[in-house]
Short mmCIF file of C-alpha atoms in Angstrom, two decimals:
data_model
loop_
_atom_site.label_atom_id
_atom_site.label_comp_id
_atom_site.label_asym_id
_atom_site.label_seq_id
_atom_site.Cartn_x
_atom_site.Cartn_y
_atom_site.Cartn_z
CA UNK K 1 0.07 0.01 -0.11
CA UNK K 2 1.44 3.33 -1.26
CA UNK K 3 0.35 6.91 0.04
CA UNK K 4 0.91 9.67 -2.14
CA UNK K 5 1.05 13.53 -1.58
CA UNK K 6 -0.79 15.69 -3.78
CA UNK K 7 -0.03 14.83 -7.57
CA UNK K 8 3.38 13.32 -6.81
CA UNK K 9 4.39 10.12 -8.69
CA UNK K 10 6.73 9.26 -5.59
CA UNK K 11 4.89 7.63 -2.48
CA UNK K 12 5.12 9.82 0.70
CA UNK K 13 4.58 6.51 2.82
CA UNK K 14 4.67 2.80 1.96
CA UNK K 15 3.30 -0.01 3.93
CA UNK K 16 4.01 -3.64 2.95
CA UNK K 17 2.31 -6.76 4.77
CA UNK K 18 1.22 -10.32 4.15
CA UNK K 19 -2.58 -10.84 4.57
CA UNK K 20 -3.78 -14.58 4.57
CA UNK K 21 -7.32 -15.73 4.85
CA UNK K 22 -8.71 -18.91 5.80
CA UNK K 23 -12.45 -20.26 5.33
CA UNK K 24 -14.09 -22.64 7.64
CA UNK K 25 -17.32 -24.01 6.11
CA UNK K 26 -19.76 -25.71 8.14
CA UNK K 27 -23.34 -26.04 7.09
CA UNK K 28 -23.27 -23.78 3.96
CA UNK K 29 -21.80 -20.90 6.67
CA UNK K 30 -18.46 -20.06 7.13
CA UNK K 31 -16.09 -18.40 9.58
CA UNK K 32 -13.54 -16.07 7.66
CA UNK K 33 -10.28 -15.58 9.54
CA UNK K 34 -8.01 -12.59 8.23
CA UNK K 35 -4.58 -12.50 9.45
CA UNK K 36 -2.11 -9.59 8.64
CA UNK K 37 1.48 -10.08 9.57
CA UNK K 38 5.24 -9.03 8.70
CA UNK K 39 4.27 -5.38 8.44
CA UNK K 40 6.86 -3.07 7.08
CA UNK K 41 6.77 0.66 7.10
CA UNK K 42 8.77 2.49 3.92
CA UNK K 43 10.41 -1.01 3.57
CA UNK K 44 11.75 -1.44 7.30
CA UNK K 45 10.46 -2.63 10.29
CA UNK K 46 8.67 -0.47 12.85
CA UNK K 47 11.08 1.90 14.59
CA UNK K 48 9.10 5.20 14.84
CA UNK K 49 6.63 5.49 17.84
CA UNK K 50 3.77 5.84 15.48
CA UNK K 51 4.86 2.67 13.49
CA UNK K 52 5.43 0.93 16.91
CA UNK K 53 1.79 1.82 18.16
CA UNK K 54 0.22 0.94 14.77
CA UNK K 55 2.05 -2.50 14.85
CA UNK K 56 0.85 -3.30 18.33
CA UNK K 57 -2.90 -2.44 17.40
CA UNK K 58 -2.40 -4.58 14.30
CA UNK K 59 -1.00 -7.44 16.31
CA UNK K 60 -4.14 -7.19 18.74
CA UNK K 61 -6.67 -7.00 15.82
CA UNK K 62 -5.44 -9.58 13.85
CA UNK K 63 -6.27 -12.38 13.15
CA UNK K 64 -9.90 -11.32 12.94
CA UNK K 65 -12.78 -13.32 12.25
CA UNK K 66 -16.16 -12.82 10.60
CA UNK K 67 -19.22 -14.93 9.39
CA UNK K 68 -20.07 -15.64 5.89
CA UNK K 69 -23.59 -16.63 4.92
CA UNK K 70 -24.33 -19.29 2.42
CA UNK K 71 -24.13 -16.83 -0.35
CA UNK K 72 -20.41 -15.91 0.59
CA UNK K 73 -21.63 -12.52 1.88
CA UNK K 74 -20.28 -11.28 5.21
CA UNK K 75 -22.28 -9.87 8.23
CA UNK K 76 -19.23 -7.50 8.56
CA UNK K 77 -19.61 -8.60 12.46
CA UNK K 78 -16.21 -9.61 14.31
CA UNK K 79 -16.71 -12.70 16.16
CA UNK K 80 -13.34 -13.06 18.00
CA UNK K 81 -13.81 -9.77 19.92
CA UNK K 82 -12.74 -11.22 23.20
CA UNK K 83 -9.55 -12.70 21.63
CA UNK K 84 -8.78 -9.24 20.38
CA UNK K 85 -9.10 -7.71 23.50
CA UNK K 86 -6.96 -10.19 25.25
CA UNK K 87 -4.00 -9.59 22.64
CA UNK K 88 -4.76 -5.89 23.16
CA UNK K 89 -4.01 -6.34 26.96
CA UNK K 90 -0.78 -8.05 26.15
CA UNK K 91 0.39 -5.45 23.61
CA UNK K 92 -0.59 -2.79 25.92
CA UNK K 93 1.59 -4.36 28.69
CA UNK K 94 4.57 -4.79 26.63
CA UNK K 95 4.36 -0.99 25.56
CA UNK K 96 3.68 0.12 29.09
CA UNK K 97 6.87 -1.82 30.15
CA UNK K 98 8.91 -0.23 27.34
CA UNK K 99 7.38 3.51 27.26
CA UNK K 100 5.74 5.94 29.35
CA UNK K 101 4.21 9.41 28.65
CA UNK K 102 0.87 11.01 28.85
CA UNK K 103 0.36 10.95 25.02
CA UNK K 104 0.57 7.15 25.29
CA UNK K 105 -2.02 6.77 28.13
CA UNK K 106 -4.10 8.92 25.99
CA UNK K 107 -3.54 6.50 23.19
CA UNK K 108 -4.31 3.61 25.26
CA UNK K 109 -7.46 5.05 26.55
CA UNK K 110 -8.63 5.52 22.87
CA UNK K 111 -8.00 2.13 21.88
CA UNK K 112 -9.57 0.76 24.91
CA UNK K 113 -12.67 2.67 24.24
CA UNK K 114 -12.68 1.51 20.47
CA UNK K 115 -12.17 -2.14 21.44
CA UNK K 116 -14.81 -1.94 24.11
CA UNK K 117 -17.57 -1.37 21.61
CA UNK K 118 -17.58 -3.95 18.74
CA UNK K 119 -19.35 -1.47 16.50
CA UNK K 120 -16.37 0.93 16.76
CA UNK K 121 -14.02 -1.87 15.48
CA UNK K 122 -16.34 -2.64 12.67
CA UNK K 123 -16.75 0.85 11.72
CA UNK K 124 -12.90 1.32 11.74
CA UNK K 125 -12.46 -1.64 9.46
CA UNK K 126 -14.14 0.57 6.72
CA UNK K 127 -10.61 2.30 6.53
CA UNK K 128 -8.66 -0.96 5.91
CA UNK K 129 -7.81 -1.33 2.24
CA UNK K 130 -8.18 -5.21 2.30
CA UNK K 131 -11.46 -5.44 4.29
CA UNK K 132 -13.06 -3.06 1.94
CA UNK K 133 -11.53 -4.48 -1.42
CA UNK K 134 -12.59 -8.19 -0.28
CA UNK K 135 -16.19 -7.15 1.10
CA UNK K 136 -16.97 -4.82 -1.90
CA UNK K 137 -15.78 -7.57 -4.41
CA UNK K 138 -17.90 -10.01 -2.60
CA UNK K 139 -21.12 -8.17 -1.91
#
């Protein structure tokens, strides 16, 4: 994924990652698992604070699961929310052990608030390129 500024042909930012999907079918319905790993920012591992925080949230969010109906359409409902919350607790602890600031606490509060409201996560996924591409093409 590349981000361009204005009409420039040169990307301002670049994010590369590996995305895998797995479909578990039972009785004409399925559970789709989406996993995002090996994230690189501008072709390097995360080292800036925003990259470190983004990576921690991504590690908590993925893998995520949603239902697919018999027609292959998603309900867009995240069904493994408790797993995501548990992963976030671990990621937040790792970050807290290493970093400390008022801005970081505000960031934690914001993520906690989003993760405590399933509809907020689902709404946030509308900004995820793959989520949109996959479900727009399959709707």
